[in-house]
XYZ file of N, CA and C in Angstrom:
723
model
N -14.921 46.984 -2.307
C -16.177 46.828 -1.898
C -16.384 45.786 -0.771
N -17.419 45.783 -0.074
C -17.673 44.837 0.946
C -19.062 44.248 0.767
N -19.142 43.024 0.314
C -20.348 42.400 -0.201
C -20.542 41.083 0.544
N -21.847 40.728 0.852
C -22.240 39.428 1.290
C -23.482 39.101 0.395
N -23.337 38.129 -0.643
C -24.346 37.804 -1.550
C -24.855 36.336 -1.251
N -25.993 36.318 -0.684
C -26.598 35.048 -0.296
C -27.505 34.505 -1.387
N -27.443 33.152 -1.650
C -28.338 32.577 -2.608
C -29.797 32.701 -2.145
N -30.003 32.442 -0.791
C -31.376 32.424 -0.179
C -31.364 32.910 1.164
N -32.415 33.424 1.612
C -32.626 33.941 2.988
C -33.284 32.864 3.944
N -34.008 31.993 3.318
C -34.662 30.938 4.106
C -34.305 29.559 3.688
N -33.710 28.751 4.531
C -33.302 27.370 4.156
C -34.385 26.463 4.725
N -34.608 25.312 4.011
C -35.644 24.396 4.466
C -35.418 23.856 5.753
N -36.413 23.954 6.648
C -36.488 23.527 7.996
C -35.839 24.468 9.020
N -35.463 25.819 8.556
C -34.827 26.701 9.467
C -35.553 27.988 9.336
N -35.381 28.884 10.298
C -36.006 30.230 10.224
C -35.344 31.236 9.316
N -35.866 32.333 9.248
C -35.319 33.361 8.338
C -33.946 33.756 8.682
N -33.089 33.604 7.773
C -31.557 33.936 7.825
C -30.882 32.966 8.851
N -31.528 31.952 9.293
C -30.964 31.212 10.406
C -29.727 30.359 9.910
N -29.769 29.891 8.660
C -28.671 29.101 8.159
C -27.389 29.858 8.004
N -27.497 31.274 7.874
C -26.320 32.044 7.623
C -26.125 33.119 8.707
N -26.761 32.941 9.883
C -26.865 34.015 10.824
C -25.443 34.384 11.402
N -24.570 33.318 11.586
C -23.158 33.640 12.155
C -22.521 34.518 11.085
N -22.651 34.148 9.800
C -21.870 34.884 8.692
C -22.487 36.330 8.702
N -23.857 36.387 8.776
C -24.448 37.728 8.599
C -24.082 38.644 9.752
N -24.131 38.062 10.991
C -23.802 39.004 12.067
C -22.285 39.252 12.152
N -21.403 38.391 11.538
C -19.970 38.719 11.430
C -19.735 39.684 10.424
N -20.599 39.833 9.348
C -20.457 40.746 8.208
C -20.824 42.141 8.664
N -21.970 42.228 9.325
C -22.491 43.518 9.776
C -21.727 44.130 10.906
N -21.493 45.384 10.999
C -20.825 46.060 12.096
C -21.615 45.839 13.354
N -20.882 45.722 14.425
C -21.540 45.590 15.849
C -22.470 46.802 16.025
N -23.630 46.544 16.409
C -24.608 47.688 16.662
C -24.976 48.422 15.457
N -24.873 47.812 14.264
C -25.154 48.438 13.005
C -26.566 48.951 12.906
N -26.642 50.049 12.224
C -28.061 50.518 11.737
C -28.119 50.021 10.336
N -28.981 49.054 10.067
C -29.209 48.385 8.794
C -30.380 49.024 8.050
N -30.152 49.428 6.860
C -31.251 49.884 5.995
C -31.611 48.715 5.208
N -32.960 48.308 5.270
C -33.480 47.152 4.638
C -34.333 47.632 3.359
N -34.066 47.001 2.299
C -34.802 47.399 1.124
C -35.803 46.259 0.768
N -37.205 46.486 1.100
C -38.129 45.383 0.979
C -38.897 45.284 -0.286
N -38.436 46.008 -1.324
C -39.254 46.262 -2.521
C -39.593 45.016 -3.356
N -38.872 43.943 -3.191
C -39.032 42.759 -3.948
C -40.330 42.074 -3.578
N -40.983 42.374 -2.355
C -42.324 41.856 -1.988
C -43.245 43.026 -1.881
N -44.509 42.686 -1.879
C -45.584 43.721 -1.955
C -45.761 44.367 -0.531
N -45.634 43.421 0.607
C -45.930 43.847 1.972
C -44.576 44.324 2.625
N -44.292 45.621 2.385
C -42.981 46.189 2.871
C -42.954 46.207 4.318
N -43.947 46.515 5.096
C -44.085 46.433 6.507
C -43.725 45.168 7.105
N -44.507 44.135 6.561
C -44.331 42.761 7.118
C -42.970 42.156 6.748
N -42.450 42.478 5.605
C -41.117 42.052 5.222
C -40.052 42.616 6.203
N -40.153 43.917 6.468
C -39.178 44.536 7.337
C -39.279 43.997 8.716
N -40.404 43.736 9.220
C -40.548 43.181 10.548
C -39.967 41.807 10.590
N -40.013 40.985 9.587
C -39.369 39.710 9.526
C -37.911 39.786 9.648
N -37.288 40.766 8.908
C -35.944 40.908 9.040
C -35.486 41.493 10.438
N -36.268 42.341 10.977
C -36.027 42.946 12.381
C -36.054 41.861 13.326
N -37.108 40.940 13.282
C -37.209 39.922 14.159
C -35.919 38.966 14.175
N -35.423 38.759 12.959
C -34.269 37.865 12.838
C -32.916 38.435 13.296
N -32.818 39.721 13.355
C -31.572 40.325 13.615
C -31.477 41.266 14.947
N -32.712 41.483 15.448
C -32.680 42.312 16.703
C -31.851 41.738 17.811
N -31.897 40.381 17.981
C -31.223 39.659 19.022
C -29.691 39.755 19.006
N -29.239 40.096 17.786
C -27.777 40.296 17.524
C -27.400 41.753 17.621
N -28.318 42.597 18.109
C -27.990 43.962 18.303
C -27.978 44.827 17.076
N -28.595 44.304 16.077
C -28.660 45.142 14.790
C -29.993 45.804 14.684
N -29.972 47.096 14.515
C -31.052 47.903 14.287
C -31.546 47.825 12.853
N -32.725 47.538 12.549
C -33.281 47.402 11.182
C -34.333 48.460 10.892
N -34.142 49.270 9.816
C -35.141 50.155 9.426
C -35.442 50.036 8.004
N -36.734 49.925 7.578
C -36.979 49.768 6.130
C -36.800 51.191 5.404
N -36.255 51.119 4.206
C -36.038 52.359 3.528
C -37.360 53.043 3.202
N -38.432 52.337 3.194
C -39.748 52.897 2.920
C -40.290 53.649 4.066
N -39.758 53.488 5.306
C -40.270 54.098 6.471
C -39.793 55.490 6.646
N -40.730 56.429 6.727
C -40.257 57.897 6.882
C -40.393 58.585 5.603
N -40.689 57.983 4.477
C -41.020 58.763 3.280
C -39.911 59.058 2.356
N -38.653 58.765 2.877
C -37.535 59.201 1.963
C -36.486 58.136 1.902
N -36.584 57.238 0.956
C -35.569 56.058 0.848
C -34.131 56.499 0.900
N -33.824 57.565 0.226
C -32.480 57.990 0.150
C -31.917 58.529 1.459
N -32.757 59.129 2.235
C -32.380 59.525 3.474
C -32.112 58.312 4.499
N -32.999 57.348 4.365
C -32.740 56.044 5.193
C -31.461 55.476 4.801
N -31.169 55.395 3.512
C -29.812 54.825 3.168
C -28.739 55.604 3.658
N -28.791 56.977 3.629
C -27.721 57.801 4.079
C -27.501 57.750 5.585
N -28.383 57.213 6.422
C -28.313 57.107 7.775
C -27.653 55.838 8.177
N -27.561 54.886 7.314
C -27.244 53.436 7.593
C -25.794 53.223 7.658
N -25.443 52.169 8.374
C -24.126 51.739 8.462
C -23.920 50.471 7.486
N -25.018 49.923 7.030
C -24.978 48.790 6.050
C -26.347 48.704 5.480
N -26.486 48.036 4.226
C -27.719 47.854 3.613
C -27.934 46.419 3.298
N -29.177 45.991 3.377
C -29.630 44.660 3.006
C -30.745 44.763 2.000
N -30.593 44.174 0.975
C -31.517 44.115 -0.246
C -32.177 42.681 -0.255
N -33.405 42.544 0.146
C -34.068 41.357 0.380
C -34.528 40.642 -0.907
N -34.863 39.333 -0.837
C -35.382 38.592 -1.953
C -36.852 38.765 -2.187
N -37.180 38.169 -3.363
C -38.546 38.207 -3.773
C -38.607 38.238 -5.360
N -39.339 39.155 -5.915
C -39.386 39.146 -7.409
C -38.364 40.189 -7.886
N -37.469 39.769 -8.606
C -36.353 40.643 -9.139
C -36.727 41.835 -10.012
N -37.747 41.560 -10.876
C -38.248 42.643 -11.736
C -39.022 43.689 -11.022
N -39.736 43.391 -9.907
C -40.412 44.330 -9.090
C -39.394 45.129 -8.308
N -38.363 44.399 -7.848
C -37.310 45.155 -7.013
C -36.587 46.150 -7.799
N -36.075 45.799 -9.066
C -35.254 46.696 -9.928
C -36.085 47.787 -10.365
N -37.410 47.567 -10.674
C -38.274 48.643 -11.029
C -38.374 49.652 -9.901
N -38.577 49.180 -8.713
C -38.627 50.088 -7.509
C -37.340 50.903 -7.294
N -36.212 50.184 -7.512
C -34.853 50.867 -7.329
C -34.782 52.092 -8.347
N -35.105 51.842 -9.572
C -35.230 52.920 -10.542
C -36.192 54.028 -10.045
N -37.359 53.616 -9.668
C -38.384 54.599 -9.271
C -38.025 55.512 -8.167
N -37.347 54.978 -7.255
C -37.096 55.782 -5.965
C -35.605 56.456 -6.002
N -34.908 56.106 -7.122
C -33.551 56.751 -7.143
C -32.529 55.903 -6.413
N -32.906 54.735 -5.873
C -31.995 54.003 -5.059
C -31.039 53.199 -5.921
N -31.336 53.011 -7.150
C -30.311 52.293 -7.926
C -29.041 53.034 -8.099
N -29.064 54.330 -8.411
C -27.852 55.077 -8.471
C -27.248 55.427 -7.030
N -28.172 55.591 -6.037
C -27.598 55.913 -4.671
C -26.957 54.747 -4.082
N -27.476 53.419 -4.385
C -26.914 52.234 -3.734
C -25.526 51.970 -4.446
N -25.451 52.111 -5.790
C -24.198 51.913 -6.485
C -23.153 52.839 -5.839
N -23.413 54.155 -5.701
C -22.484 55.090 -5.191
C -22.038 54.858 -3.786
N -23.115 54.461 -2.944
C -22.841 54.240 -1.504
C -21.913 52.997 -1.224
N -22.222 51.980 -2.031
C -21.500 50.676 -1.833
C -20.129 50.810 -2.480
N -20.040 51.473 -3.466
C -18.674 51.624 -4.144
C -17.798 52.641 -3.300
N -18.526 53.396 -2.356
C -17.836 54.276 -1.404
C -17.603 53.636 -0.086
N -17.930 52.346 0.011
C -17.532 51.588 1.278
C -18.753 51.023 2.092
N -19.958 51.391 1.792
C -21.075 50.837 2.606
C -21.233 49.381 2.389
N -21.268 48.582 3.428
C -21.398 47.144 3.343
C -22.730 46.823 2.751
N -22.856 45.869 1.777
C -23.999 45.460 1.009
C -24.245 44.026 1.235
N -25.369 43.722 1.660
C -25.804 42.328 1.828
C -27.086 42.126 0.887
N -27.045 41.059 0.180
C -28.165 40.741 -0.646
C -28.645 39.372 -0.547
N -29.844 39.035 -0.790
C -30.294 37.600 -0.747
C -31.267 37.440 -1.873
N -31.022 36.426 -2.785
C -31.916 36.020 -3.796
C -31.980 37.206 -4.737
N -33.103 37.788 -4.952
C -33.301 39.011 -5.810
C -32.260 40.092 -5.438
N -32.000 40.264 -4.089
C -31.040 41.288 -3.770
C -29.606 40.885 -4.210
N -29.220 39.593 -4.320
C -28.025 39.182 -4.923
C -28.019 39.371 -6.476
N -29.222 39.149 -7.102
C -29.353 39.418 -8.477
C -28.943 40.821 -8.834
N -29.333 41.675 -7.889
C -29.058 43.268 -8.101
C -27.552 43.589 -8.175
N -26.873 42.712 -7.530
C -25.371 43.073 -7.433
C -24.700 42.803 -8.815
N -25.277 42.046 -9.657
C -24.742 41.719 -10.994
C -25.030 42.864 -11.934
N -24.332 42.814 -13.126
C -24.559 43.864 -14.080
C -25.918 43.999 -14.680
N -26.569 42.818 -14.815
C -27.980 42.767 -15.465
C -28.795 41.817 -14.759
N -30.227 41.990 -14.972
C -31.233 41.184 -14.438
C -31.277 39.836 -15.231
N -30.615 39.693 -16.332
C -30.862 38.637 -17.237
C -30.759 37.169 -16.772
N -30.166 36.936 -15.735
C -30.018 35.530 -15.261
C -30.854 35.309 -13.926
N -31.956 36.121 -13.764
C -32.832 35.827 -12.733
C -33.665 34.693 -13.126
N -34.342 33.937 -12.034
C -35.277 32.880 -12.288
C -36.773 33.397 -12.301
N -36.946 34.783 -12.008
C -38.238 35.213 -11.841
C -39.102 35.573 -12.920
N -40.436 35.562 -12.850
C -41.355 35.999 -13.848
C -41.414 37.507 -13.943
N -41.391 38.115 -15.093
C -41.534 39.614 -15.252
C -42.821 40.148 -14.966
N -43.153 40.223 -13.713
C -44.550 40.686 -13.384
C -44.714 42.283 -13.578
N -43.595 42.985 -13.627
C -43.531 44.420 -14.003
C -42.407 44.583 -14.946
N -42.433 45.661 -15.616
C -41.330 45.941 -16.588
C -40.519 47.209 -16.093
N -39.248 46.940 -15.681
C -38.414 47.859 -15.213
C -37.962 48.792 -16.494
N -37.396 49.990 -16.214
C -36.961 50.820 -17.328
C -35.792 50.213 -18.131
N -35.020 49.338 -17.339
C -33.925 48.623 -18.060
C -33.649 47.342 -17.218
N -32.926 46.462 -17.925
C -32.443 45.269 -17.208
C -31.123 45.578 -16.430
N -30.615 46.729 -16.634
C -29.240 47.109 -16.062
C -29.489 47.163 -14.515
N -28.669 46.383 -13.732
C -28.810 46.423 -12.244
C -27.691 47.261 -11.714
N -27.096 46.823 -10.470
C -26.161 47.740 -9.784
C -24.725 47.555 -10.300
N -24.410 46.371 -10.813
C -23.079 46.123 -11.419
C -21.990 46.212 -10.262
N -22.225 45.800 -9.076
C -21.296 45.786 -8.036
C -20.202 44.723 -8.342
N -20.500 43.646 -8.978
C -19.577 42.603 -9.545
C -19.652 42.566 -10.990
N -18.610 42.272 -11.779
C -18.668 42.317 -13.198
C -19.134 41.027 -13.801
N -19.737 40.084 -13.085
C -20.228 38.817 -13.658
C -21.638 38.591 -13.197
N -22.335 37.660 -13.766
C -23.697 37.364 -13.492
C -23.809 36.290 -12.381
N -24.846 36.289 -11.476
C -25.144 35.365 -10.544
C -26.520 34.788 -10.775
N -26.670 33.493 -10.566
C -27.942 32.824 -10.574
C -28.227 32.135 -9.215
N -28.844 32.923 -8.285
C -29.221 32.342 -7.031
C -30.224 31.273 -7.133
N -30.309 30.390 -6.118
C -31.171 29.230 -6.076
C -30.858 28.271 -7.181
N -29.615 28.155 -7.592
C -29.291 27.312 -8.681
C -29.753 25.871 -8.391
N -30.478 25.221 -9.329
C -31.064 23.937 -9.094
C -30.514 22.899 -10.044
N -29.952 21.851 -9.548
C -29.468 20.826 -10.438
C -30.633 19.982 -10.995
N -30.436 19.517 -12.256
C -31.475 18.633 -12.864
C -31.733 17.388 -12.007
N -32.986 17.035 -12.008
C -33.375 15.755 -11.295
C -33.406 14.710 -12.386
N -32.494 13.737 -12.470
C -32.564 12.687 -13.481
C -33.815 11.726 -13.440
N -34.517 11.817 -12.328
C -35.705 10.979 -12.304
C -37.012 11.750 -12.704
N -36.824 13.023 -12.870
C -38.019 13.890 -13.270
C -38.468 13.573 -14.582
N -39.870 13.588 -14.806
C -40.481 13.503 -16.098
C -40.777 14.834 -16.787
N -40.448 15.955 -16.083
C -40.564 17.297 -16.550
C -39.853 17.447 -17.763
N -40.337 18.013 -18.857
C -39.621 18.159 -20.091
C -39.246 19.554 -20.524
N -39.517 20.546 -19.460
C -39.058 21.867 -19.702
C -37.589 21.970 -19.479
N -37.016 23.250 -19.873
C -35.562 23.323 -19.734
C -35.099 23.276 -18.311
N -33.990 22.754 -18.086
C -33.280 22.752 -16.871
C -32.645 24.067 -16.689
N -32.239 24.332 -15.362
C -31.494 25.595 -15.123
C -30.237 25.630 -15.973
N -29.585 24.570 -15.975
C -28.276 24.525 -16.849
C -28.564 24.840 -18.280
N -29.698 24.285 -18.865
C -29.947 24.576 -20.272
C -30.282 26.083 -20.399
N -30.991 26.684 -19.539
C -31.377 28.085 -19.637
C -30.042 28.959 -19.525
N -29.140 28.521 -18.718
C -27.900 29.357 -18.627
C -26.981 29.165 -19.803
N -26.957 28.011 -20.398
C -26.233 27.758 -21.629
C -26.906 28.600 -22.675
N -28.281 28.812 -22.753
C -28.930 29.617 -23.775
C -28.517 31.072 -23.531
N -28.391 31.482 -22.257
C -27.999 32.890 -21.976
C -26.611 33.199 -22.594
N -25.716 32.114 -22.514
C -24.285 32.303 -22.939
C -24.243 32.184 -24.454
N -25.176 31.728 -25.062
C -25.260 31.776 -26.565
C -25.373 33.194 -27.056
N -25.990 34.082 -26.242
C -26.307 35.560 -26.585
C -25.456 36.439 -25.818
N -24.672 36.081 -24.828
C -23.922 36.985 -23.928
C -22.708 36.263 -23.558
N -21.545 37.063 -23.330
C -20.270 36.496 -23.069
C -19.893 37.056 -21.684
N -20.323 36.485 -20.596
C -20.054 36.842 -19.266
C -20.137 35.659 -18.248
N -19.285 35.422 -17.409
C -19.395 34.344 -16.557
C -20.699 34.322 -15.637
N -21.265 33.189 -15.392
C -22.456 33.096 -14.568
C -22.159 32.165 -13.379
N -22.202 32.710 -12.152
C -22.063 31.838 -10.871
C -23.385 31.374 -10.378
N -23.515 30.073 -10.445
C -24.832 29.439 -10.023
C -24.584 29.086 -8.539
N -25.305 29.795 -7.678
C -25.277 29.538 -6.196
C -26.346 28.701 -5.736
N -26.041 27.525 -5.231
C -27.093 26.581 -4.765
C -27.525 27.123 -3.448
N -28.776 26.616 -3.082
C -29.298 26.899 -1.790
C -28.395 26.681 -0.677
N -28.201 27.686 0.175
C -27.290 27.551 1.348
C -25.973 28.062 1.061
N -25.557 28.554 -0.129
C -24.274 28.983 -0.466
C -24.372 30.586 -0.591
N -23.192 31.158 -0.463
C -23.034 32.579 -0.586
C -21.679 32.997 -1.181
N -21.540 34.231 -1.596
C -20.279 34.815 -2.043
C -19.982 35.947 -1.191
N -18.706 35.979 -0.644
C -18.251 36.952 0.105
C -17.111 37.793 -0.565
N -17.380 39.067 -0.805
C -16.456 39.934 -1.491
C -15.945 40.954 -0.552
N -14.646 41.062 -0.449
C -13.938 42.058 0.380
C -12.784 42.586 -0.332
N -12.881 43.802 -0.767
C -11.887 44.438 -1.586
C -11.652 43.631 -2.924
N -10.452 43.265 -3.217
C -10.280 42.478 -4.458
C -10.356 40.997 -4.315
N -10.904 40.466 -3.214
C -10.991 38.967 -2.948
C -12.466 38.596 -2.872
N -12.611 37.509 -3.545
C -14.019 36.828 -3.434
C -13.902 35.356 -3.111
N -14.645 35.017 -2.101
C -14.586 33.552 -1.665
C -16.030 32.950 -1.530
N -16.150 31.739 -2.021
C -17.388 31.046 -1.909
C -17.520 30.456 -0.415
N -18.684 30.734 0.126
C -19.013 30.216 1.450
C -20.309 29.490 1.507
N -20.613 28.989 2.685
C -21.973 28.287 2.963
C -21.755 26.831 3.111
N -22.935 26.149 2.694
C -23.065 24.740 3.044
C -22.934 23.915 1.713
N -22.958 24.448 0.629
C -22.878 23.710 -0.641
C -22.096 24.252 -1.663
N -21.521 23.511 -2.604
C -20.737 23.924 -3.690
C -21.508 24.738 -4.690
N -20.820 25.373 -5.451
C -21.403 26.278 -6.531
C -21.000 25.751 -7.915
N -21.633 26.337 -8.905
C -21.365 25.893 -10.279
C -21.100 27.222 -11.186
N -20.042 27.110 -11.928
C -19.587 28.279 -12.773
C -19.768 27.950 -14.288
N -20.470 28.858 -14.919
C -20.703 28.664 -16.409
C -19.898 29.853 -17.080
N -19.339 29.406 -18.128
C -18.554 30.279 -19.052
C -18.868 29.831 -20.496
N -18.868 30.797 -21.384
C -19.161 30.548 -22.738
C -18.050 29.614 -23.386
N -18.362 28.528 -24.062
C -17.410 27.687 -24.735
C -16.705 26.698 -23.896
N -17.099 26.588 -22.592
C -16.521 25.509 -21.782
C -17.528 24.795 -21.004
N -17.284 23.592 -20.555
C -18.147 22.886 -19.638
C -18.243 23.608 -18.278
N -19.477 23.506 -17.636
C -19.633 24.066 -16.357
C -18.640 23.517 -15.381
N -18.196 24.374 -14.470
C -17.122 23.927 -13.440
C -17.728 23.898 -11.986
N -17.501 22.779 -11.277
C -17.926 22.752 -9.853
C -16.847 23.420 -9.100
N -17.423 24.162 -8.047
C -16.587 25.041 -7.168
C -16.844 24.640 -5.770
N -15.894 24.220 -5.044
C -16.016 23.833 -3.717
C -16.133 24.977 -2.753
N -16.963 24.777 -1.660
C -16.921 25.804 -0.594
C -15.463 26.168 -0.196
N -15.240 27.477 -0.113
C -13.844 27.818 0.280
C -13.162 28.277 -0.872
N -13.584 28.056 -2.116
C -12.920 28.410 -3.326
C -12.626 29.844 -3.432
N -11.520 30.238 -3.892
C -11.054 31.610 -4.108
C -11.526 32.014 -5.499
N -12.560 32.911 -5.595
C -13.052 33.288 -6.885
C -12.703 34.764 -7.244
N -11.609 35.165 -6.719
C -11.217 36.612 -6.949
C -11.008 36.821 -8.412
N -10.592 35.859 -9.245
C -10.391 36.114 -10.674
C -11.664 36.568 -11.370
N -12.888 36.115 -10.874
C -14.085 36.531 -11.471
C -14.311 38.160 -11.391
N -13.621 38.672 -10.300
C -13.780 40.210 -10.273
C -13.004 40.971 -11.362
N -12.257 40.218 -12.097
C -11.684 40.874 -13.292
C -12.292 40.500 -14.532
N -13.492 39.977 -14.459
C -14.315 39.566 -15.742
C -14.735 40.764 -16.511
N -14.918 40.596 -17.735
C -15.474 41.615 -18.641
C -16.824 41.046 -19.156
N -17.876 41.893 -19.026
C -19.223 41.431 -19.417
C -19.473 41.974 -20.833
N -19.881 41.065 -21.761
C -20.227 41.478 -23.120
C -21.704 40.935 -23.385
N -22.657 41.816 -23.341
C -24.015 41.496 -23.523
C -24.373 41.578 -25.011
N -25.357 40.816 -25.380
C -25.772 40.828 -26.766
C -24.625 40.562 -27.743
N -23.766 39.649 -27.399
C -22.623 39.238 -28.151
C -22.804 37.856 -28.587
N -23.617 37.559 -29.537
C -24.075 36.315 -30.103
C -22.795 35.553 -30.515
N -22.839 34.311 -30.072
C -21.689 33.369 -30.451
C -21.563 33.205 -31.875
């Protein structure tokens, strides 16, 4: 498979996709027809226009899968697909409703390049269970695309030692997840991404990542780390410790 999984699409102080533009344009085929999946936000037209504005200068043609009335046909015409960020529950619900969940899995496993950001990166994992989002809608299942056999937590946020907030930190929430499930979780900080090509996975971007496994302390991963071993993970859900 050929995947680019971004933690975020907008970096503080920069325009949409600007922080990763060289990587994005290097990932997408020259002159690519890109199918954009905008379902994580309510304004599909406005969201698609934002992506089109960001990529047109690189010679990439962007068409929303909602344009023309047949999302599966739009996907079938594309040279690559980009699943954008927003609310992961709303996105997964729409993928089920439109038939794109099965179609995306089949197309990407067949060689279609897949780019995700935030919620779109969540979709590449086996399950929705490590999203940060509020469940504003109820999808038929938490089962996502399963393009990689481990979980990802985009926008991973380190605890602020000076904060007076007493709610759970991101690390505490992921440790709770691992009490009930036995599957690695890759915490992608803002500005980082995972590049998967065939049997190789490499951490890219501007910031290190954090890997969580059941029964061990979290591991810091430097940019450039070879994470290919994660592609041989086995996910066991509802496997209480």
